[in-house]
Short mmCIF file of N, CA and C in Angstrom, two decimals:
data_model
loop_
_atom_site.label_atom_id
_atom_site.label_comp_id
_atom_site.label_asym_id
_atom_site.label_seq_id
_atom_site.Cartn_x
_atom_site.Cartn_y
_atom_site.Cartn_z
N ILE A 1 -11.70 1.02 -10.53
CA ILE A 1 -11.34 0.69 -9.16
C ILE A 1 -11.37 1.96 -8.31
N TYR A 2 -10.75 3.03 -8.81
CA TYR A 2 -10.65 4.28 -8.04
C TYR A 2 -12.03 4.82 -7.69
N ASN A 3 -12.92 4.90 -8.67
CA ASN A 3 -14.26 5.44 -8.41
C ASN A 3 -15.06 4.54 -7.47
N ASP A 4 -14.85 3.24 -7.54
CA ASP A 4 -15.51 2.33 -6.60
C ASP A 4 -15.03 2.59 -5.18
N VAL A 5 -13.72 2.83 -5.02
CA VAL A 5 -13.18 3.15 -3.69
C VAL A 5 -13.76 4.47 -3.18
N ILE A 6 -13.90 5.45 -4.07
CA ILE A 6 -14.53 6.73 -3.69
C ILE A 6 -15.93 6.48 -3.14
N ASP A 7 -16.69 5.63 -3.83
CA ASP A 7 -18.09 5.37 -3.46
C ASP A 7 -18.25 4.55 -2.20
N THR A 8 -17.30 3.67 -1.89
CA THR A 8 -17.54 2.65 -0.87
C THR A 8 -16.64 2.71 0.35
N SER A 9 -15.72 3.67 0.40
CA SER A 9 -14.82 3.68 1.55
C SER A 9 -14.37 5.10 1.89
N ASP A 10 -13.64 5.19 2.99
CA ASP A 10 -13.04 6.45 3.41
C ASP A 10 -11.60 6.57 2.93
N ALA A 11 -11.15 5.67 2.07
CA ALA A 11 -9.75 5.65 1.65
C ALA A 11 -9.37 6.85 0.79
N ILE A 12 -10.30 7.37 0.01
CA ILE A 12 -10.03 8.53 -0.85
C ILE A 12 -10.99 9.63 -0.43
N TRP A 13 -10.45 10.75 -0.01
CA TRP A 13 -11.26 11.80 0.61
C TRP A 13 -11.81 12.80 -0.40
N ILE A 14 -12.47 12.26 -1.40
CA ILE A 14 -13.26 13.07 -2.33
C ILE A 14 -14.58 12.36 -2.52
N ASP A 15 -15.58 13.08 -2.96
CA ASP A 15 -16.90 12.49 -3.15
C ASP A 15 -17.27 12.29 -4.62
N ASP A 16 -16.67 13.09 -5.49
CA ASP A 16 -17.01 13.04 -6.91
C ASP A 16 -16.08 12.09 -7.66
N HIS A 17 -16.66 11.40 -8.63
CA HIS A 17 -15.87 10.50 -9.46
C HIS A 17 -14.83 11.29 -10.26
N VAL A 18 -13.76 10.60 -10.58
CA VAL A 18 -12.74 11.17 -11.45
C VAL A 18 -12.94 10.61 -12.86
N THR A 19 -12.43 11.34 -13.83
CA THR A 19 -12.56 10.92 -15.22
C THR A 19 -11.32 10.15 -15.65
N GLN A 20 -11.43 9.53 -16.79
CA GLN A 20 -10.27 8.83 -17.35
C GLN A 20 -9.15 9.85 -17.61
N ALA A 21 -9.50 11.04 -18.04
CA ALA A 21 -8.48 12.07 -18.28
C ALA A 21 -7.76 12.44 -16.99
N ASP A 22 -8.48 12.50 -15.87
CA ASP A 22 -7.85 12.78 -14.57
C ASP A 22 -6.83 11.70 -14.22
N ARG A 23 -7.21 10.45 -14.41
CA ARG A 23 -6.33 9.34 -14.06
C ARG A 23 -5.12 9.28 -14.99
N LEU A 24 -5.32 9.60 -16.27
CA LEU A 24 -4.20 9.62 -17.20
C LEU A 24 -3.22 10.74 -16.84
N ALA A 25 -3.73 11.88 -16.38
CA ALA A 25 -2.85 12.98 -15.94
C ALA A 25 -2.05 12.55 -14.71
N TRP A 26 -2.70 11.86 -13.78
CA TRP A 26 -2.02 11.32 -12.59
C TRP A 26 -0.90 10.37 -13.02
N TYR A 27 -1.24 9.46 -13.92
CA TYR A 27 -0.27 8.49 -14.42
C TYR A 27 0.91 9.20 -15.10
N ASP A 28 0.61 10.11 -15.99
CA ASP A 28 1.68 10.81 -16.72
C ASP A 28 2.59 11.59 -15.78
N GLU A 29 2.03 12.24 -14.78
CA GLU A 29 2.83 13.01 -13.83
C GLU A 29 3.81 12.10 -13.08
N LEU A 30 3.32 10.97 -12.62
CA LEU A 30 4.20 10.06 -11.88
C LEU A 30 5.28 9.46 -12.77
N VAL A 31 4.88 8.93 -13.91
CA VAL A 31 5.84 8.26 -14.79
C VAL A 31 6.87 9.26 -15.32
N THR A 32 6.44 10.45 -15.69
CA THR A 32 7.37 11.47 -16.16
C THR A 32 8.38 11.85 -15.08
N SER A 33 7.98 11.76 -13.82
CA SER A 33 8.87 12.07 -12.70
C SER A 33 9.74 10.89 -12.28
N GLY A 34 9.59 9.76 -12.98
CA GLY A 34 10.43 8.59 -12.69
C GLY A 34 9.88 7.65 -11.65
N PHE A 35 8.61 7.80 -11.31
CA PHE A 35 8.00 6.93 -10.31
C PHE A 35 7.21 5.81 -10.99
N PRO A 36 7.11 4.64 -10.34
CA PRO A 36 6.40 3.52 -10.96
C PRO A 36 4.90 3.61 -10.77
N VAL A 37 4.19 3.08 -11.75
CA VAL A 37 2.76 2.80 -11.63
C VAL A 37 2.63 1.34 -12.06
N LEU A 38 2.25 0.50 -11.12
CA LEU A 38 2.16 -0.94 -11.35
C LEU A 38 0.71 -1.36 -11.46
N VAL A 39 0.42 -2.26 -12.37
CA VAL A 39 -0.94 -2.73 -12.59
C VAL A 39 -0.94 -4.26 -12.52
N ALA A 40 -1.85 -4.81 -11.72
CA ALA A 40 -2.02 -6.27 -11.64
C ALA A 40 -3.21 -6.66 -12.50
N VAL A 41 -3.02 -7.68 -13.30
CA VAL A 41 -4.10 -8.19 -14.15
C VAL A 41 -4.25 -9.69 -13.95
N ASP A 42 -5.44 -10.17 -14.25
CA ASP A 42 -5.71 -11.61 -14.17
C ASP A 42 -5.83 -12.15 -15.59
N PRO A 43 -4.79 -12.83 -16.08
CA PRO A 43 -4.84 -13.34 -17.46
C PRO A 43 -5.93 -14.39 -17.67
N ALA A 44 -6.37 -15.03 -16.58
CA ALA A 44 -7.42 -16.04 -16.70
C ALA A 44 -8.81 -15.41 -16.80
N ASP A 45 -8.88 -14.09 -16.62
CA ASP A 45 -10.16 -13.39 -16.64
C ASP A 45 -10.10 -12.21 -17.62
N ASP A 46 -9.72 -12.51 -18.86
CA ASP A 46 -9.63 -11.49 -19.91
C ASP A 46 -8.77 -10.30 -19.51
N ASP A 47 -7.69 -10.57 -18.77
CA ASP A 47 -6.77 -9.52 -18.32
C ASP A 47 -7.47 -8.43 -17.49
N LEU A 48 -8.44 -8.85 -16.68
CA LEU A 48 -9.12 -7.93 -15.78
C LEU A 48 -8.09 -7.25 -14.88
N VAL A 49 -8.17 -5.94 -14.77
CA VAL A 49 -7.29 -5.22 -13.85
C VAL A 49 -7.78 -5.52 -12.44
N THR A 50 -6.91 -6.15 -11.64
CA THR A 50 -7.29 -6.55 -10.29
C THR A 50 -6.78 -5.58 -9.23
N GLY A 51 -5.86 -4.70 -9.62
CA GLY A 51 -5.34 -3.72 -8.68
C GLY A 51 -4.25 -2.89 -9.31
N TYR A 52 -3.89 -1.83 -8.63
CA TYR A 52 -2.78 -1.01 -9.09
C TYR A 52 -2.12 -0.36 -7.88
N ALA A 53 -0.89 0.07 -8.09
CA ALA A 53 -0.14 0.68 -7.00
C ALA A 53 0.89 1.64 -7.56
N SER A 54 1.27 2.59 -6.74
CA SER A 54 2.31 3.53 -7.14
C SER A 54 2.88 4.17 -5.89
N PHE A 55 3.95 4.91 -6.09
CA PHE A 55 4.41 5.82 -5.07
C PHE A 55 4.93 7.08 -5.74
N GLY A 56 4.93 8.13 -4.96
CA GLY A 56 5.41 9.41 -5.43
C GLY A 56 6.00 10.17 -4.27
N PRO A 57 6.32 11.42 -4.49
CA PRO A 57 6.95 12.19 -3.42
C PRO A 57 6.04 12.28 -2.19
N PHE A 58 6.65 12.21 -1.03
CA PHE A 58 5.89 12.41 0.21
C PHE A 58 5.54 13.89 0.36
N ARG A 59 6.49 14.76 0.12
CA ARG A 59 6.29 16.20 0.10
C ARG A 59 7.14 16.76 -1.01
N SER A 60 6.85 17.95 -1.46
CA SER A 60 7.50 18.49 -2.65
C SER A 60 8.87 19.14 -2.40
N LYS A 61 9.21 19.45 -1.17
CA LYS A 61 10.50 20.10 -0.90
C LYS A 61 11.65 19.13 -1.16
N ALA A 62 12.77 19.64 -1.67
CA ALA A 62 13.90 18.82 -2.08
C ALA A 62 14.45 17.94 -0.95
N GLY A 63 14.40 18.42 0.27
CA GLY A 63 14.95 17.66 1.39
C GLY A 63 14.21 16.37 1.70
N TYR A 64 13.03 16.21 1.14
CA TYR A 64 12.25 14.99 1.37
C TYR A 64 12.54 13.91 0.32
N TRP A 65 13.56 14.09 -0.54
CA TRP A 65 13.80 13.17 -1.65
C TRP A 65 13.87 11.70 -1.22
N PRO A 66 14.36 11.36 -0.01
CA PRO A 66 14.46 9.92 0.27
C PRO A 66 13.15 9.28 0.72
N THR A 67 12.08 10.06 0.81
CA THR A 67 10.81 9.54 1.32
C THR A 67 9.74 9.55 0.24
N VAL A 68 9.01 8.45 0.14
CA VAL A 68 7.90 8.35 -0.81
C VAL A 68 6.63 7.95 -0.06
N GLU A 69 5.50 8.30 -0.64
CA GLU A 69 4.20 7.87 -0.12
C GLU A 69 3.56 6.99 -1.18
N HIS A 70 3.05 5.85 -0.74
CA HIS A 70 2.50 4.91 -1.72
C HIS A 70 0.98 4.86 -1.65
N THR A 71 0.43 4.30 -2.71
CA THR A 71 -1.00 4.03 -2.78
C THR A 71 -1.20 2.67 -3.44
N ILE A 72 -2.14 1.92 -2.91
CA ILE A 72 -2.51 0.62 -3.47
C ILE A 72 -4.03 0.53 -3.44
N HIS A 73 -4.63 0.18 -4.56
CA HIS A 73 -6.08 -0.04 -4.61
C HIS A 73 -6.34 -1.35 -5.34
N ILE A 74 -7.23 -2.14 -4.76
CA ILE A 74 -7.53 -3.48 -5.27
C ILE A 74 -9.01 -3.55 -5.66
N HIS A 75 -9.28 -4.21 -6.78
CA HIS A 75 -10.66 -4.43 -7.23
C HIS A 75 -11.45 -5.08 -6.09
N ARG A 76 -12.63 -4.60 -5.85
CA ARG A 76 -13.42 -5.08 -4.70
C ARG A 76 -13.60 -6.60 -4.67
N ASP A 77 -13.66 -7.26 -5.81
CA ASP A 77 -13.86 -8.71 -5.86
C ASP A 77 -12.55 -9.49 -5.73
N ARG A 78 -11.41 -8.81 -5.65
CA ARG A 78 -10.12 -9.48 -5.60
C ARG A 78 -9.36 -9.21 -4.30
N ARG A 79 -9.99 -8.52 -3.36
CA ARG A 79 -9.31 -8.23 -2.10
C ARG A 79 -9.14 -9.51 -1.29
N GLY A 80 -8.04 -9.57 -0.54
CA GLY A 80 -7.77 -10.73 0.31
C GLY A 80 -7.19 -11.92 -0.44
N ARG A 81 -6.75 -11.72 -1.68
CA ARG A 81 -6.23 -12.83 -2.49
C ARG A 81 -4.74 -12.68 -2.81
N GLY A 82 -4.07 -11.75 -2.14
CA GLY A 82 -2.63 -11.60 -2.35
C GLY A 82 -2.22 -10.56 -3.37
N VAL A 83 -3.19 -9.93 -4.03
CA VAL A 83 -2.85 -8.92 -5.03
C VAL A 83 -2.16 -7.73 -4.37
N GLY A 84 -2.71 -7.25 -3.26
CA GLY A 84 -2.12 -6.12 -2.55
C GLY A 84 -0.71 -6.44 -2.07
N GLN A 85 -0.52 -7.66 -1.58
CA GLN A 85 0.81 -8.06 -1.11
C GLN A 85 1.82 -8.05 -2.25
N ALA A 86 1.43 -8.62 -3.39
CA ALA A 86 2.33 -8.64 -4.54
C ALA A 86 2.68 -7.23 -5.00
N LEU A 87 1.68 -6.35 -5.01
CA LEU A 87 1.94 -4.97 -5.42
C LEU A 87 2.84 -4.25 -4.42
N LEU A 88 2.59 -4.43 -3.12
CA LEU A 88 3.43 -3.78 -2.12
C LEU A 88 4.87 -4.29 -2.22
N ASP A 89 5.05 -5.59 -2.37
CA ASP A 89 6.39 -6.15 -2.49
C ASP A 89 7.13 -5.53 -3.68
N ALA A 90 6.42 -5.38 -4.80
CA ALA A 90 7.04 -4.79 -5.99
C ALA A 90 7.35 -3.31 -5.77
N LEU A 91 6.48 -2.59 -5.08
CA LEU A 91 6.74 -1.17 -4.79
C LEU A 91 7.97 -1.01 -3.90
N VAL A 92 8.06 -1.83 -2.87
CA VAL A 92 9.21 -1.74 -1.96
C VAL A 92 10.50 -2.02 -2.73
N ASP A 93 10.47 -3.02 -3.59
CA ASP A 93 11.65 -3.34 -4.40
C ASP A 93 12.04 -2.14 -5.27
N ARG A 94 11.07 -1.53 -5.92
CA ARG A 94 11.35 -0.36 -6.77
C ARG A 94 11.89 0.80 -5.94
N ALA A 95 11.30 1.03 -4.78
CA ALA A 95 11.76 2.13 -3.93
C ALA A 95 13.21 1.93 -3.49
N VAL A 96 13.56 0.71 -3.14
CA VAL A 96 14.94 0.41 -2.73
C VAL A 96 15.88 0.65 -3.90
N ARG A 97 15.49 0.20 -5.10
CA ARG A 97 16.34 0.40 -6.27
C ARG A 97 16.50 1.88 -6.62
N LEU A 98 15.53 2.70 -6.25
CA LEU A 98 15.62 4.16 -6.47
C LEU A 98 16.29 4.86 -5.30
N ASP A 99 16.85 4.09 -4.36
CA ASP A 99 17.55 4.59 -3.18
C ASP A 99 16.65 5.43 -2.27
N LYS A 100 15.39 5.06 -2.19
CA LYS A 100 14.50 5.71 -1.23
C LYS A 100 14.75 5.07 0.13
N HIS A 101 14.58 5.84 1.18
CA HIS A 101 14.91 5.35 2.52
C HIS A 101 13.67 5.07 3.36
N VAL A 102 12.57 5.75 3.04
CA VAL A 102 11.36 5.62 3.85
C VAL A 102 10.16 5.56 2.91
N MET A 103 9.20 4.66 3.22
CA MET A 103 7.92 4.62 2.52
C MET A 103 6.83 4.92 3.54
N VAL A 104 5.96 5.85 3.19
CA VAL A 104 4.88 6.27 4.07
C VAL A 104 3.55 5.79 3.52
N ALA A 105 2.67 5.38 4.42
CA ALA A 105 1.29 5.06 4.08
C ALA A 105 0.39 6.01 4.86
N GLY A 106 -0.49 6.68 4.17
CA GLY A 106 -1.52 7.49 4.82
C GLY A 106 -2.83 6.73 4.73
N VAL A 107 -3.33 6.27 5.86
CA VAL A 107 -4.48 5.37 5.89
C VAL A 107 -5.61 6.00 6.69
N ASP A 108 -6.83 5.85 6.20
CA ASP A 108 -8.01 6.27 6.94
C ASP A 108 -8.02 5.56 8.29
N GLY A 109 -8.19 6.32 9.36
CA GLY A 109 -8.14 5.77 10.71
C GLY A 109 -9.13 4.66 10.98
N GLY A 110 -10.21 4.58 10.21
CA GLY A 110 -11.20 3.53 10.41
C GLY A 110 -10.92 2.27 9.59
N ASN A 111 -9.87 2.28 8.80
CA ASN A 111 -9.57 1.14 7.93
C ASN A 111 -8.62 0.19 8.64
N ASP A 112 -9.16 -0.56 9.60
CA ASP A 112 -8.35 -1.48 10.40
C ASP A 112 -7.64 -2.52 9.55
N GLY A 113 -8.28 -2.97 8.48
CA GLY A 113 -7.67 -3.98 7.62
C GLY A 113 -6.40 -3.46 6.96
N SER A 114 -6.45 -2.23 6.47
CA SER A 114 -5.27 -1.65 5.84
C SER A 114 -4.18 -1.38 6.86
N ILE A 115 -4.55 -0.93 8.03
CA ILE A 115 -3.55 -0.69 9.07
C ILE A 115 -2.86 -1.99 9.45
N ARG A 116 -3.64 -3.07 9.65
CA ARG A 116 -3.05 -4.38 9.97
C ARG A 116 -2.17 -4.88 8.83
N PHE A 117 -2.61 -4.71 7.59
CA PHE A 117 -1.83 -5.12 6.42
C PHE A 117 -0.46 -4.44 6.44
N HIS A 118 -0.46 -3.14 6.67
CA HIS A 118 0.80 -2.41 6.69
C HIS A 118 1.68 -2.85 7.87
N GLU A 119 1.08 -3.03 9.03
CA GLU A 119 1.86 -3.47 10.19
C GLU A 119 2.47 -4.85 9.96
N ARG A 120 1.73 -5.76 9.32
CA ARG A 120 2.27 -7.09 8.99
C ARG A 120 3.48 -6.99 8.06
N ASN A 121 3.54 -5.89 7.31
CA ASN A 121 4.62 -5.70 6.36
C ASN A 121 5.71 -4.78 6.88
N GLY A 122 5.77 -4.59 8.20
CA GLY A 122 6.87 -3.87 8.80
C GLY A 122 6.65 -2.38 8.99
N PHE A 123 5.51 -1.86 8.55
CA PHE A 123 5.21 -0.45 8.78
C PHE A 123 4.87 -0.26 10.25
N ARG A 124 5.21 0.89 10.80
CA ARG A 124 4.82 1.21 12.17
C ARG A 124 4.09 2.53 12.18
N GLU A 125 3.10 2.62 13.05
CA GLU A 125 2.35 3.87 13.16
C GLU A 125 3.24 4.94 13.76
N VAL A 126 3.31 6.09 13.07
CA VAL A 126 4.14 7.20 13.55
C VAL A 126 3.32 8.46 13.80
N GLY A 127 2.05 8.42 13.44
CA GLY A 127 1.21 9.59 13.69
C GLY A 127 -0.25 9.29 13.46
N ARG A 128 -1.07 9.97 14.24
CA ARG A 128 -2.52 9.84 14.08
C ARG A 128 -3.09 11.25 14.19
N MET A 129 -3.79 11.67 13.15
CA MET A 129 -4.32 13.02 13.08
C MET A 129 -5.85 12.96 13.10
N PRO A 130 -6.44 13.18 14.26
CA PRO A 130 -7.89 13.05 14.40
C PRO A 130 -8.65 14.11 13.60
N ALA A 131 -9.70 13.67 12.92
CA ALA A 131 -10.66 14.54 12.24
C ALA A 131 -9.99 15.53 11.28
N ILE A 132 -8.90 15.12 10.65
CA ILE A 132 -8.19 16.02 9.74
C ILE A 132 -8.88 16.15 8.38
N GLY A 133 -9.73 15.17 8.05
CA GLY A 133 -10.43 15.21 6.77
C GLY A 133 -11.91 14.94 6.94
N ARG A 134 -12.61 14.97 5.80
CA ARG A 134 -14.05 14.69 5.80
C ARG A 134 -14.36 13.76 4.64
N LYS A 135 -15.26 12.82 4.92
CA LYS A 135 -15.76 11.92 3.89
C LYS A 135 -17.17 11.51 4.30
N PHE A 136 -18.06 11.44 3.34
CA PHE A 136 -19.46 11.10 3.60
C PHE A 136 -20.04 12.04 4.66
N ASP A 137 -19.61 13.30 4.60
CA ASP A 137 -20.10 14.37 5.46
C ASP A 137 -19.84 14.11 6.95
N ARG A 138 -18.73 13.46 7.23
CA ARG A 138 -18.32 13.25 8.62
C ARG A 138 -16.80 13.34 8.71
N PRO A 139 -16.28 13.62 9.90
CA PRO A 139 -14.82 13.71 10.05
C PRO A 139 -14.16 12.34 9.95
N VAL A 140 -12.95 12.34 9.39
CA VAL A 140 -12.16 11.11 9.32
C VAL A 140 -10.74 11.39 9.81
N ASP A 141 -10.15 10.37 10.42
CA ASP A 141 -8.79 10.46 10.94
C ASP A 141 -7.80 9.98 9.88
N LEU A 142 -6.58 10.49 9.98
CA LEU A 142 -5.49 10.03 9.14
C LEU A 142 -4.46 9.35 10.02
N VAL A 143 -4.09 8.13 9.66
CA VAL A 143 -3.04 7.39 10.35
C VAL A 143 -1.84 7.34 9.40
N LEU A 144 -0.70 7.79 9.89
CA LEU A 144 0.53 7.72 9.10
C LEU A 144 1.36 6.55 9.59
N LEU A 145 1.73 5.70 8.66
CA LEU A 145 2.57 4.54 8.96
C LEU A 145 3.85 4.67 8.14
N GLN A 146 4.95 4.21 8.69
CA GLN A 146 6.25 4.38 8.06
C GLN A 146 6.99 3.05 8.00
N LEU A 147 7.61 2.81 6.85
CA LEU A 147 8.48 1.65 6.67
C LEU A 147 9.87 2.17 6.34
N ASP A 148 10.85 1.80 7.17
CA ASP A 148 12.24 2.14 6.88
C ASP A 148 12.75 1.10 5.89
N LEU A 149 13.23 1.57 4.75
CA LEU A 149 13.64 0.68 3.67
C LEU A 149 15.10 0.29 3.81
N PRO A 150 15.46 -0.91 3.34
CA PRO A 150 16.87 -1.28 3.34
C PRO A 150 17.65 -0.37 2.39
N VAL A 151 18.90 -0.18 2.69
CA VAL A 151 19.73 0.69 1.87
C VAL A 151 20.14 -0.07 0.60
N SER A 152 20.01 0.60 -0.52
CA SER A 152 20.39 0.01 -1.81
C SER A 152 21.90 0.09 -1.97
N SER A 153 22.45 -0.86 -2.71
CA SER A 153 23.88 -0.81 -3.01
C SER A 153 24.11 -0.21 -4.39
N SER A 154 23.05 0.33 -4.98
CA SER A 154 23.13 0.89 -6.33
C SER A 154 24.04 2.10 -6.38
N GLU A 155 24.87 2.18 -7.40
CA GLU A 155 25.78 3.31 -7.58
C GLU A 155 25.06 4.55 -8.03
N ASP A 156 24.01 4.39 -8.83
CA ASP A 156 23.32 5.54 -9.42
C ASP A 156 21.99 5.78 -8.75
N ALA A 157 21.92 5.58 -7.45
CA ALA A 157 20.65 5.57 -6.74
C ALA A 157 20.01 6.95 -6.60
N ARG A 158 20.71 7.94 -6.12
CA ARG A 158 20.08 9.22 -5.83
C ARG A 158 19.81 10.01 -7.11
N PRO A 159 18.59 10.57 -7.21
CA PRO A 159 18.26 11.35 -8.40
C PRO A 159 19.09 12.60 -8.53
#
């Protein structure tokens, strides 16, 4: 899924494919740090992975602990079927249980579908950074969207 997104969209600002070892290192880093990595599968299709999602630190400084940045990627043949919604709902639930206060989405400025998806889910645009990146040898904009999360009643919430 990740390499297909690299090839076909501005969502990931790299041009070269990643290896399985790269993705396993990404997974291990997140899980070891206590962050979720969720995978959606279709049991009716030999457990085909239809999408995945995670969140991790928004920035590395300690003062940013209540804020996370998420990522969701869906198999190209399964987009528009509710997989992304199910993954986002599960991420928000996990973030609330971890006493996170804000979830950030960094979206390619040309990805109107992703921006609308996030807005439908309560995210609001809080920043637009023109030509901050490059993909396919052209400048791309970054749109930052923010969702204020409900406060958890968990006693052991803060890390």
